[in-house]
């Protein structure tokens, strides 16, 4: 089975488009169509239904997709295992990370890594933590440095590196900021800007309110913490931000008895062989691991 054809099949299945698959693979749309035609001829089944502009997997296509992932994963795993035998730290390291961690936590580690291992080509993908999790699960990245989910199930393993305290914040002139102390019920009465509903951070904050029988007034949402900070700073909403992002643009709110934190760290797929480059980067992350706060 031709691997290029399998890659084209996966790209179309994930994007739902021959043209977008072509952009991902740096191929023309006719070239992508040719690869799928060859794969369908080889397997003697139709893999996609083309209904106008919509492209959907057939039953045969749905059956092939998880097997295609496994085939490519086994071959890539074999390549890494053989490459590791010489002990060199070289080749390509595909690393996924969130925008926040990439900006605020990783730069010194990446600087140290590139200086220690100049033969490694870093392929860094900036993604939402939840998307990065899927990249690891499907073998498209070796490591992901992300906001860790409250629970991680096999075959993915999570390793905590940093605790990331979260603070309720508002603009200095916001009504909530005028009080020395406020309650969660006070906060819930004012509009909020939240991380997107699919994010781990959103779930952490949402559970806090639900535990008190409250519902936050979510007026807006975005996955970019820098955007959230900007909207808070102009006074239109309160939010929850990592303490590392606070400055004089926003004011932390004091809520007695409430402490919020999320865990940042890395995840990997336990059933794949890691390259020497990935192991070297894991060692740097392990060296940066903070002692859990009491």
PDB file of C-alpha atoms in Angstrom:
ATOM      1  CA  UNK A   1       0.000   0.000   0.000  1.00  0.00           C
ATOM      2  CA  UNK A   2       1.527   3.329  -1.062  1.00  0.00           C
ATOM      3  CA  UNK A   3       2.201   5.564   1.942  1.00  0.00           C
ATOM      4  CA  UNK A   4       1.711   8.763  -0.071  1.00  0.00           C
ATOM      5  CA  UNK A   5      -1.777   7.579  -0.977  1.00  0.00           C
ATOM      6  CA  UNK A   6      -2.540   6.779   2.661  1.00  0.00           C
ATOM      7  CA  UNK A   7      -1.358  10.241   3.729  1.00  0.00           C
ATOM      8  CA  UNK A   8      -3.639  11.801   1.126  1.00  0.00           C
ATOM      9  CA  UNK A   9      -6.557   9.700   2.390  1.00  0.00           C
ATOM     10  CA  UNK A  10      -5.959  10.816   6.003  1.00  0.00           C
ATOM     11  CA  UNK A  11      -5.600  14.459   4.996  1.00  0.00           C
ATOM     12  CA  UNK A  12      -8.949  14.432   3.185  1.00  0.00           C
ATOM     13  CA  UNK A  13     -10.657  12.569   6.029  1.00  0.00           C
ATOM     14  CA  UNK A  14      -9.417  15.161   8.550  1.00  0.00           C
ATOM     15  CA  UNK A  15     -10.075  18.292   6.494  1.00  0.00           C
ATOM     16  CA  UNK A  16     -13.195  17.135   4.635  1.00  0.00           C
ATOM     17  CA  UNK A  17     -11.806  18.710   1.468  1.00  0.00           C
ATOM     18  CA  UNK A  18      -9.593  17.643  -1.429  1.00  0.00           C
ATOM     19  CA  UNK A  19      -8.327  21.206  -1.875  1.00  0.00           C
ATOM     20  CA  UNK A  20      -7.471  21.680   1.818  1.00  0.00           C
ATOM     21  CA  UNK A  21      -5.770  18.282   1.833  1.00  0.00           C
ATOM     22  CA  UNK A  22      -3.721  19.456  -1.143  1.00  0.00           C
ATOM     23  CA  UNK A  23      -2.663  22.594   0.744  1.00  0.00           C
ATOM     24  CA  UNK A  24      -1.610  20.502   3.743  1.00  0.00           C
ATOM     25  CA  UNK A  25       0.412  18.114   1.545  1.00  0.00           C
ATOM     26  CA  UNK A  26       1.706  20.850  -0.804  1.00  0.00           C
ATOM     27  CA  UNK A  27       0.022  19.160  -3.752  1.00  0.00           C
ATOM     28  CA  UNK A  28      -2.451  20.264  -6.387  1.00  0.00           C
ATOM     29  CA  UNK A  29      -6.030  19.071  -6.064  1.00  0.00           C
ATOM     30  CA  UNK A  30      -5.735  16.852  -9.183  1.00  0.00           C
ATOM     31  CA  UNK A  31      -2.659  15.204  -7.655  1.00  0.00           C
ATOM     32  CA  UNK A  32      -4.600  14.452  -4.466  1.00  0.00           C
ATOM     33  CA  UNK A  33      -7.523  13.057  -6.495  1.00  0.00           C
ATOM     34  CA  UNK A  34      -5.097  10.850  -8.418  1.00  0.00           C
ATOM     35  CA  UNK A  35      -3.709   9.394  -5.207  1.00  0.00           C
ATOM     36  CA  UNK A  36      -7.171   8.607  -3.871  1.00  0.00           C
ATOM     37  CA  UNK A  37      -8.199   7.050  -7.177  1.00  0.00           C
ATOM     38  CA  UNK A  38      -5.127   4.814  -7.027  1.00  0.00           C
ATOM     39  CA  UNK A  39      -5.887   3.793  -3.438  1.00  0.00           C
ATOM     40  CA  UNK A  40      -9.540   3.055  -4.238  1.00  0.00           C
ATOM     41  CA  UNK A  41      -8.478   0.991  -7.234  1.00  0.00           C
ATOM     42  CA  UNK A  42      -5.977  -0.953  -5.158  1.00  0.00           C
ATOM     43  CA  UNK A  43      -8.500  -1.670  -2.394  1.00  0.00           C
ATOM     44  CA  UNK A  44     -11.402  -2.066  -4.836  1.00  0.00           C
ATOM     45  CA  UNK A  45     -13.698   0.062  -2.668  1.00  0.00           C
ATOM     46  CA  UNK A  46     -14.961   3.636  -2.749  1.00  0.00           C
ATOM     47  CA  UNK A  47     -13.537   5.631   0.164  1.00  0.00           C
ATOM     48  CA  UNK A  48     -15.341   8.972  -0.190  1.00  0.00           C
ATOM     49  CA  UNK A  49     -18.786  10.149  -1.222  1.00  0.00           C
ATOM     50  CA  UNK A  50     -18.641  13.455  -3.067  1.00  0.00           C
ATOM     51  CA  UNK A  51     -21.965  15.294  -2.721  1.00  0.00           C
ATOM     52  CA  UNK A  52     -21.559  18.735  -4.242  1.00  0.00           C
ATOM     53  CA  UNK A  53     -18.839  20.422  -2.217  1.00  0.00           C
ATOM     54  CA  UNK A  54     -19.183  18.000   0.675  1.00  0.00           C
ATOM     55  CA  UNK A  55     -16.779  15.084   1.027  1.00  0.00           C
ATOM     56  CA  UNK A  56     -17.752  12.303   3.422  1.00  0.00           C
ATOM     57  CA  UNK A  57     -16.182   8.971   4.276  1.00  0.00           C
ATOM     58  CA  UNK A  58     -18.001   5.892   3.037  1.00  0.00           C
ATOM     59  CA  UNK A  59     -18.413   2.899   5.338  1.00  0.00           C
ATOM     60  CA  UNK A  60     -15.207   1.480   3.843  1.00  0.00           C
ATOM     61  CA  UNK A  61     -13.451   4.799   4.417  1.00  0.00           C
ATOM     62  CA  UNK A  62     -14.522   4.868   8.064  1.00  0.00           C
ATOM     63  CA  UNK A  63     -13.177   1.331   8.478  1.00  0.00           C
ATOM     64  CA  UNK A  64      -9.865   2.255   6.846  1.00  0.00           C
ATOM     65  CA  UNK A  65      -9.158   5.460   8.802  1.00  0.00           C
ATOM     66  CA  UNK A  66      -8.099   3.979  12.184  1.00  0.00           C
ATOM     67  CA  UNK A  67      -6.092   1.311  10.367  1.00  0.00           C
ATOM     68  CA  UNK A  68      -4.374   3.970   8.258  1.00  0.00           C
ATOM     69  CA  UNK A  69      -3.357   5.779  11.439  1.00  0.00           C
ATOM     70  CA  UNK A  70      -1.950   2.541  12.854  1.00  0.00           C
ATOM     71  CA  UNK A  71      -0.025   1.698   9.669  1.00  0.00           C
ATOM     72  CA  UNK A  72       1.683   5.082   9.542  1.00  0.00           C
ATOM     73  CA  UNK A  73       2.302   5.049  13.290  1.00  0.00           C
ATOM     74  CA  UNK A  74       4.013   1.638  13.169  1.00  0.00           C
ATOM     75  CA  UNK A  75       6.232   2.695  10.280  1.00  0.00           C
ATOM     76  CA  UNK A  76       7.183   5.968  11.964  1.00  0.00           C
ATOM     77  CA  UNK A  77       7.804   4.112  15.223  1.00  0.00           C
ATOM     78  CA  UNK A  78      10.109   1.693  13.386  1.00  0.00           C
ATOM     79  CA  UNK A  79      12.011   4.571  11.798  1.00  0.00           C
ATOM     80  CA  UNK A  80      12.560   6.230  15.177  1.00  0.00           C
ATOM     81  CA  UNK A  81      13.627   2.974  16.853  1.00  0.00           C
ATOM     82  CA  UNK A  82      16.265   2.325  14.185  1.00  0.00           C
ATOM     83  CA  UNK A  83      17.433   5.933  14.200  1.00  0.00           C
ATOM     84  CA  UNK A  84      17.818   5.851  17.997  1.00  0.00           C
ATOM     85  CA  UNK A  85      20.350   3.009  17.790  1.00  0.00           C
ATOM     86  CA  UNK A  86      23.263   5.295  16.912  1.00  0.00           C
ATOM     87  CA  UNK A  87      22.632   7.416  20.015  1.00  0.00           C
ATOM     88  CA  UNK A  88      22.663  10.706  18.112  1.00  0.00           C
ATOM     89  CA  UNK A  89      20.265  13.468  19.122  1.00  0.00           C
ATOM     90  CA  UNK A  90      19.287  14.646  15.673  1.00  0.00           C
ATOM     91  CA  UNK A  91      16.466  14.627  13.135  1.00  0.00           C
ATOM     92  CA  UNK A  92      13.076  16.313  13.478  1.00  0.00           C
ATOM     93  CA  UNK A  93      11.191  16.813  16.731  1.00  0.00           C
ATOM     94  CA  UNK A  94       7.503  17.573  16.246  1.00  0.00           C
ATOM     95  CA  UNK A  95       6.351  19.487  19.302  1.00  0.00           C
ATOM     96  CA  UNK A  96       2.841  20.804  19.954  1.00  0.00           C
ATOM     97  CA  UNK A  97       2.197  23.534  22.508  1.00  0.00           C
ATOM     98  CA  UNK A  98      -0.397  26.091  23.456  1.00  0.00           C
ATOM     99  CA  UNK A  99       0.155  29.754  22.591  1.00  0.00           C
ATOM    100  CA  UNK A 100       0.322  30.763  26.259  1.00  0.00           C
ATOM    101  CA  UNK A 101       2.918  28.146  27.227  1.00  0.00           C
ATOM    102  CA  UNK A 102       4.885  28.779  24.056  1.00  0.00           C
ATOM    103  CA  UNK A 103       5.115  32.479  24.916  1.00  0.00           C
ATOM    104  CA  UNK A 104       5.505  32.381  28.701  1.00  0.00           C
ATOM    105  CA  UNK A 105       7.103  29.059  29.695  1.00  0.00           C
ATOM    106  CA  UNK A 106       9.001  27.424  26.841  1.00  0.00           C
ATOM    107  CA  UNK A 107      11.414  30.069  25.453  1.00  0.00           C
ATOM    108  CA  UNK A 108      14.291  29.415  27.924  1.00  0.00           C
ATOM    109  CA  UNK A 109      13.921  25.645  27.491  1.00  0.00           C
ATOM    110  CA  UNK A 110      13.822  25.899  23.705  1.00  0.00           C
ATOM    111  CA  UNK A 111      16.871  28.158  23.765  1.00  0.00           C
ATOM    112  CA  UNK A 112      18.808  25.669  25.902  1.00  0.00           C
ATOM    113  CA  UNK A 113      17.691  22.744  23.738  1.00  0.00           C
ATOM    114  CA  UNK A 114      18.701  24.297  20.416  1.00  0.00           C
ATOM    115  CA  UNK A 115      22.108  25.233  21.825  1.00  0.00           C
ATOM    116  CA  UNK A 116      22.703  21.737  23.221  1.00  0.00           C
ATOM    117  CA  UNK A 117      21.341  19.889  20.169  1.00  0.00           C
ATOM    118  CA  UNK A 118      21.905  21.947  17.010  1.00  0.00           C
ATOM    119  CA  UNK A 119      21.357  18.894  14.789  1.00  0.00           C
ATOM    120  CA  UNK A 120      17.678  18.706  15.759  1.00  0.00           C
ATOM    121  CA  UNK A 121      15.107  20.458  13.581  1.00  0.00           C
ATOM    122  CA  UNK A 122      12.255  21.726  15.747  1.00  0.00           C
ATOM    123  CA  UNK A 123       8.793  21.556  14.175  1.00  0.00           C
ATOM    124  CA  UNK A 124       6.625  23.517  16.646  1.00  0.00           C
ATOM    125  CA  UNK A 125       2.844  23.587  16.241  1.00  0.00           C
ATOM    126  CA  UNK A 126       0.969  26.255  18.249  1.00  0.00           C
ATOM    127  CA  UNK A 127      -2.439  24.765  19.051  1.00  0.00           C
ATOM    128  CA  UNK A 128      -5.153  24.831  21.674  1.00  0.00           C
ATOM    129  CA  UNK A 129      -4.285  22.315  24.398  1.00  0.00           C
ATOM    130  CA  UNK A 130      -7.285  20.181  23.510  1.00  0.00           C
ATOM    131  CA  UNK A 131      -6.208  20.007  19.844  1.00  0.00           C
ATOM    132  CA  UNK A 132      -2.625  19.217  20.857  1.00  0.00           C
ATOM    133  CA  UNK A 133      -3.969  16.283  22.881  1.00  0.00           C
ATOM    134  CA  UNK A 134      -5.520  14.881  19.699  1.00  0.00           C
ATOM    135  CA  UNK A 135      -2.230  15.384  17.838  1.00  0.00           C
ATOM    136  CA  UNK A 136      -0.513  13.145  20.385  1.00  0.00           C
ATOM    137  CA  UNK A 137      -3.326  10.602  20.360  1.00  0.00           C
ATOM    138  CA  UNK A 138      -3.118  10.233  16.569  1.00  0.00           C
ATOM    139  CA  UNK A 139       0.683  10.243  16.428  1.00  0.00           C
ATOM    140  CA  UNK A 140       1.096  13.558  14.606  1.00  0.00           C
ATOM    141  CA  UNK A 141       3.328  14.989  17.352  1.00  0.00           C
ATOM    142  CA  UNK A 142       5.859  13.314  19.625  1.00  0.00           C
ATOM    143  CA  UNK A 143       5.388  15.615  22.613  1.00  0.00           C
ATOM    144  CA  UNK A 144       2.860  18.263  23.575  1.00  0.00           C
ATOM    145  CA  UNK A 145       3.414  20.871  26.285  1.00  0.00           C
ATOM    146  CA  UNK A 146      -0.059  21.996  27.312  1.00  0.00           C
ATOM    147  CA  UNK A 147      -2.589  22.758  30.009  1.00  0.00           C
ATOM    148  CA  UNK A 148      -3.195  19.284  31.381  1.00  0.00           C
ATOM    149  CA  UNK A 149      -6.671  17.821  31.407  1.00  0.00           C
ATOM    150  CA  UNK A 150      -8.159  17.018  34.843  1.00  0.00           C
ATOM    151  CA  UNK A 151      -7.934  13.349  33.844  1.00  0.00           C
ATOM    152  CA  UNK A 152      -5.788  11.684  31.195  1.00  0.00           C
ATOM    153  CA  UNK A 153      -6.540   8.177  29.962  1.00  0.00           C
ATOM    154  CA  UNK A 154      -4.230   5.574  28.421  1.00  0.00           C
ATOM    155  CA  UNK A 155      -2.511   5.456  25.985  1.00  0.00           C
ATOM    156  CA  UNK A 156      -1.690   9.110  26.737  1.00  0.00           C
ATOM    157  CA  UNK A 157       0.502   9.855  29.758  1.00  0.00           C
ATOM    158  CA  UNK A 158       0.636  13.293  31.380  1.00  0.00           C
ATOM    159  CA  UNK A 159       3.543  14.693  33.413  1.00  0.00           C
ATOM    160  CA  UNK A 160       3.067  17.856  35.481  1.00  0.00           C
ATOM    161  CA  UNK A 161       5.839  20.431  35.173  1.00  0.00           C
ATOM    162  CA  UNK A 162       4.354  23.699  36.469  1.00  0.00           C
ATOM    163  CA  UNK A 163       1.470  24.738  38.699  1.00  0.00           C
ATOM    164  CA  UNK A 164      -0.217  27.770  37.138  1.00  0.00           C
ATOM    165  CA  UNK A 165      -2.195  29.800  39.716  1.00  0.00           C
ATOM    166  CA  UNK A 166      -5.274  31.545  38.315  1.00  0.00           C
ATOM    167  CA  UNK A 167      -6.636  34.865  39.564  1.00  0.00           C
ATOM    168  CA  UNK A 168     -10.006  36.546  39.128  1.00  0.00           C
ATOM    169  CA  UNK A 169      -9.272  39.887  37.468  1.00  0.00           C
ATOM    170  CA  UNK A 170     -11.039  43.067  36.367  1.00  0.00           C
ATOM    171  CA  UNK A 171     -10.038  46.499  35.111  1.00  0.00           C
ATOM    172  CA  UNK A 172      -8.921  48.850  37.924  1.00  0.00           C
ATOM    173  CA  UNK A 173     -12.040  50.991  37.367  1.00  0.00           C
ATOM    174  CA  UNK A 174     -14.471  48.016  37.255  1.00  0.00           C
ATOM    175  CA  UNK A 175     -17.131  47.964  40.043  1.00  0.00           C
ATOM    176  CA  UNK A 176     -15.754  44.645  41.339  1.00  0.00           C
ATOM    177  CA  UNK A 177     -12.274  46.146  41.715  1.00  0.00           C
ATOM    178  CA  UNK A 178     -13.539  48.865  44.092  1.00  0.00           C
ATOM    179  CA  UNK A 179     -14.178  46.365  46.888  1.00  0.00           C
ATOM    180  CA  UNK A 180     -11.457  44.950  49.112  1.00  0.00           C
ATOM    181  CA  UNK A 181     -13.179  41.568  49.033  1.00  0.00           C
ATOM    182  CA  UNK A 182     -15.899  40.117  46.835  1.00  0.00           C
ATOM    183  CA  UNK A 183     -17.811  36.851  46.869  1.00  0.00           C
ATOM    184  CA  UNK A 184     -18.294  34.391  44.043  1.00  0.00           C
ATOM    185  CA  UNK A 185     -21.961  35.431  43.972  1.00  0.00           C
ATOM    186  CA  UNK A 186     -20.892  39.075  43.486  1.00  0.00           C
ATOM    187  CA  UNK A 187     -18.676  38.086  40.573  1.00  0.00           C
ATOM    188  CA  UNK A 188     -21.407  35.972  38.968  1.00  0.00           C
ATOM    189  CA  UNK A 189     -23.681  39.004  38.664  1.00  0.00           C
ATOM    190  CA  UNK A 190     -21.293  40.807  36.298  1.00  0.00           C
ATOM    191  CA  UNK A 191     -20.525  39.935  32.635  1.00  0.00           C
ATOM    192  CA  UNK A 192     -17.485  37.746  32.077  1.00  0.00           C
ATOM    193  CA  UNK A 193     -15.200  36.882  29.176  1.00  0.00           C
ATOM    194  CA  UNK A 194     -14.205  33.225  29.369  1.00  0.00           C
ATOM    195  CA  UNK A 195     -11.903  30.831  27.565  1.00  0.00           C
ATOM    196  CA  UNK A 196     -13.836  28.775  25.005  1.00  0.00           C
ATOM    197  CA  UNK A 197     -16.196  26.112  26.315  1.00  0.00           C
ATOM    198  CA  UNK A 198     -13.993  23.337  24.910  1.00  0.00           C
ATOM    199  CA  UNK A 199     -10.932  24.376  26.940  1.00  0.00           C
ATOM    200  CA  UNK A 200      -9.608  22.743  30.098  1.00  0.00           C
ATOM    201  CA  UNK A 201      -9.373  26.173  31.780  1.00  0.00           C
ATOM    202  CA  UNK A 202     -13.058  26.874  31.116  1.00  0.00           C
ATOM    203  CA  UNK A 203     -14.034  23.595  32.776  1.00  0.00           C
ATOM    204  CA  UNK A 204     -11.900  24.363  35.854  1.00  0.00           C
ATOM    205  CA  UNK A 205     -13.644  27.716  36.416  1.00  0.00           C
ATOM    206  CA  UNK A 206     -17.098  26.418  35.487  1.00  0.00           C
ATOM    207  CA  UNK A 207     -16.837  23.618  38.075  1.00  0.00           C
ATOM    208  CA  UNK A 208     -16.000  26.180  40.766  1.00  0.00           C
ATOM    209  CA  UNK A 209     -19.236  28.088  40.117  1.00  0.00           C
ATOM    210  CA  UNK A 210     -21.317  24.924  39.783  1.00  0.00           C
ATOM    211  CA  UNK A 211     -19.996  23.719  43.150  1.00  0.00           C
ATOM    212  CA  UNK A 212     -21.505  26.835  44.730  1.00  0.00           C
ATOM    213  CA  UNK A 213     -24.779  26.517  42.819  1.00  0.00           C
ATOM    214  CA  UNK A 214     -23.943  29.560  40.683  1.00  0.00           C
ATOM    215  CA  UNK A 215     -23.755  30.237  36.956  1.00  0.00           C
ATOM    216  CA  UNK A 216     -21.308  32.838  35.605  1.00  0.00           C
ATOM    217  CA  UNK A 217     -22.689  35.459  33.210  1.00  0.00           C
ATOM    218  CA  UNK A 218     -20.517  34.617  30.189  1.00  0.00           C
ATOM    219  CA  UNK A 219     -20.917  37.465  27.711  1.00  0.00           C
ATOM    220  CA  UNK A 220     -18.030  36.517  25.401  1.00  0.00           C
ATOM    221  CA  UNK A 221     -15.484  33.737  24.925  1.00  0.00           C
ATOM    222  CA  UNK A 222     -12.188  33.281  23.133  1.00  0.00           C
ATOM    223  CA  UNK A 223      -9.351  30.769  23.371  1.00  0.00           C
ATOM    224  CA  UNK A 224      -6.615  33.429  23.359  1.00  0.00           C
ATOM    225  CA  UNK A 225      -5.644  34.574  26.844  1.00  0.00           C
ATOM    226  CA  UNK A 226      -3.976  37.736  25.520  1.00  0.00           C
ATOM    227  CA  UNK A 227      -7.315  38.708  23.944  1.00  0.00           C
ATOM    228  CA  UNK A 228      -9.134  37.992  27.201  1.00  0.00           C
ATOM    229  CA  UNK A 229      -6.678  40.219  29.067  1.00  0.00           C
ATOM    230  CA  UNK A 230      -7.247  43.049  26.587  1.00  0.00           C
ATOM    231  CA  UNK A 231     -11.034  42.838  26.947  1.00  0.00           C
ATOM    232  CA  UNK A 232     -10.768  42.804  30.740  1.00  0.00           C
ATOM    233  CA  UNK A 233      -8.390  45.785  30.702  1.00  0.00           C
ATOM    234  CA  UNK A 234     -10.887  48.000  28.873  1.00  0.00           C
ATOM    235  CA  UNK A 235     -13.475  47.371  31.562  1.00  0.00           C
ATOM    236  CA  UNK A 236     -16.185  45.426  29.737  1.00  0.00           C
ATOM    237  CA  UNK A 237     -15.903  42.165  31.704  1.00  0.00           C
ATOM    238  CA  UNK A 238     -14.077  40.245  34.408  1.00  0.00           C
ATOM    239  CA  UNK A 239     -12.238  36.986  33.815  1.00  0.00           C
ATOM    240  CA  UNK A 240      -9.764  34.485  35.213  1.00  0.00           C
ATOM    241  CA  UNK A 241      -6.142  34.713  34.042  1.00  0.00           C
ATOM    242  CA  UNK A 242      -2.833  33.031  34.910  1.00  0.00           C
ATOM    243  CA  UNK A 243      -1.020  35.026  37.580  1.00  0.00           C
ATOM    244  CA  UNK A 244       2.027  35.215  35.309  1.00  0.00           C
ATOM    245  CA  UNK A 245       0.068  37.495  32.942  1.00  0.00           C
ATOM    246  CA  UNK A 246      -0.963  40.122  35.491  1.00  0.00           C
ATOM    247  CA  UNK A 247       0.297  43.713  35.344  1.00  0.00           C
ATOM    248  CA  UNK A 248      -1.124  47.179  35.980  1.00  0.00           C
ATOM    249  CA  UNK A 249      -3.669  46.778  33.145  1.00  0.00           C
ATOM    250  CA  UNK A 250      -5.787  44.452  35.280  1.00  0.00           C
ATOM    251  CA  UNK A 251      -6.439  44.163  38.996  1.00  0.00           C
ATOM    252  CA  UNK A 252      -6.696  40.834  40.846  1.00  0.00           C
ATOM    253  CA  UNK A 253      -9.871  40.366  42.869  1.00  0.00           C
ATOM    254  CA  UNK A 254      -9.734  38.967  46.393  1.00  0.00           C
ATOM    255  CA  UNK A 255     -12.228  36.139  46.936  1.00  0.00           C
ATOM    256  CA  UNK A 256     -11.721  34.734  50.447  1.00  0.00           C
ATOM    257  CA  UNK A 257     -11.295  30.980  50.611  1.00  0.00           C
ATOM    258  CA  UNK A 258     -10.998  30.516  46.839  1.00  0.00           C
ATOM    259  CA  UNK A 259      -7.795  29.286  45.222  1.00  0.00           C
ATOM    260  CA  UNK A 260      -7.732  28.306  41.585  1.00  0.00           C
ATOM    261  CA  UNK A 261      -4.881  26.679  39.718  1.00  0.00           C
ATOM    262  CA  UNK A 262      -4.299  24.603  36.641  1.00  0.00           C
ATOM    263  CA  UNK A 263      -1.456  22.242  35.849  1.00  0.00           C
ATOM    264  CA  UNK A 264       0.869  22.681  32.903  1.00  0.00           C
ATOM    265  CA  UNK A 265       3.061  19.884  31.633  1.00  0.00           C
ATOM    266  CA  UNK A 266       3.717  17.513  28.795  1.00  0.00           C
ATOM    267  CA  UNK A 267       1.926  14.526  27.346  1.00  0.00           C
ATOM    268  CA  UNK A 268       3.120  11.632  25.217  1.00  0.00           C
ATOM    269  CA  UNK A 269       1.742   8.469  23.652  1.00  0.00           C
ATOM    270  CA  UNK A 270       2.883   5.485  25.722  1.00  0.00           C
ATOM    271  CA  UNK A 271       2.683   3.032  22.817  1.00  0.00           C
ATOM    272  CA  UNK A 272       5.109   4.813  20.490  1.00  0.00           C
ATOM    273  CA  UNK A 273       8.892   4.884  20.491  1.00  0.00           C
ATOM    274  CA  UNK A 274      10.216   8.331  21.254  1.00  0.00           C
ATOM    275  CA  UNK A 275      13.151   9.724  19.329  1.00  0.00           C
ATOM    276  CA  UNK A 276      16.370  10.605  21.115  1.00  0.00           C
ATOM    277  CA  UNK A 277      15.471  14.249  20.477  1.00  0.00           C
ATOM    278  CA  UNK A 278      12.130  13.844  22.265  1.00  0.00           C
ATOM    279  CA  UNK A 279      13.809  12.129  25.208  1.00  0.00           C
ATOM    280  CA  UNK A 280      16.347  14.954  25.454  1.00  0.00           C
ATOM    281  CA  UNK A 281      13.586  17.558  25.509  1.00  0.00           C
ATOM    282  CA  UNK A 282      11.668  15.556  28.125  1.00  0.00           C
ATOM    283  CA  UNK A 283      14.804  15.617  30.302  1.00  0.00           C
ATOM    284  CA  UNK A 284      14.848  19.422  30.081  1.00  0.00           C
ATOM    285  CA  UNK A 285      11.162  19.584  31.045  1.00  0.00           C
ATOM    286  CA  UNK A 286      11.725  17.212  33.945  1.00  0.00           C
ATOM    287  CA  UNK A 287      14.580  19.411  35.125  1.00  0.00           C
ATOM    288  CA  UNK A 288      12.266  22.433  35.108  1.00  0.00           C
ATOM    289  CA  UNK A 289       9.576  20.643  37.133  1.00  0.00           C
ATOM    290  CA  UNK A 290       8.385  22.668  40.117  1.00  0.00           C
ATOM    291  CA  UNK A 291       7.688  21.211  43.540  1.00  0.00           C
ATOM    292  CA  UNK A 292       3.886  20.985  43.954  1.00  0.00           C
ATOM    293  CA  UNK A 293       2.457  23.815  46.049  1.00  0.00           C
ATOM    294  CA  UNK A 294       1.112  22.774  49.454  1.00  0.00           C
TER     295      UNK A 294
END
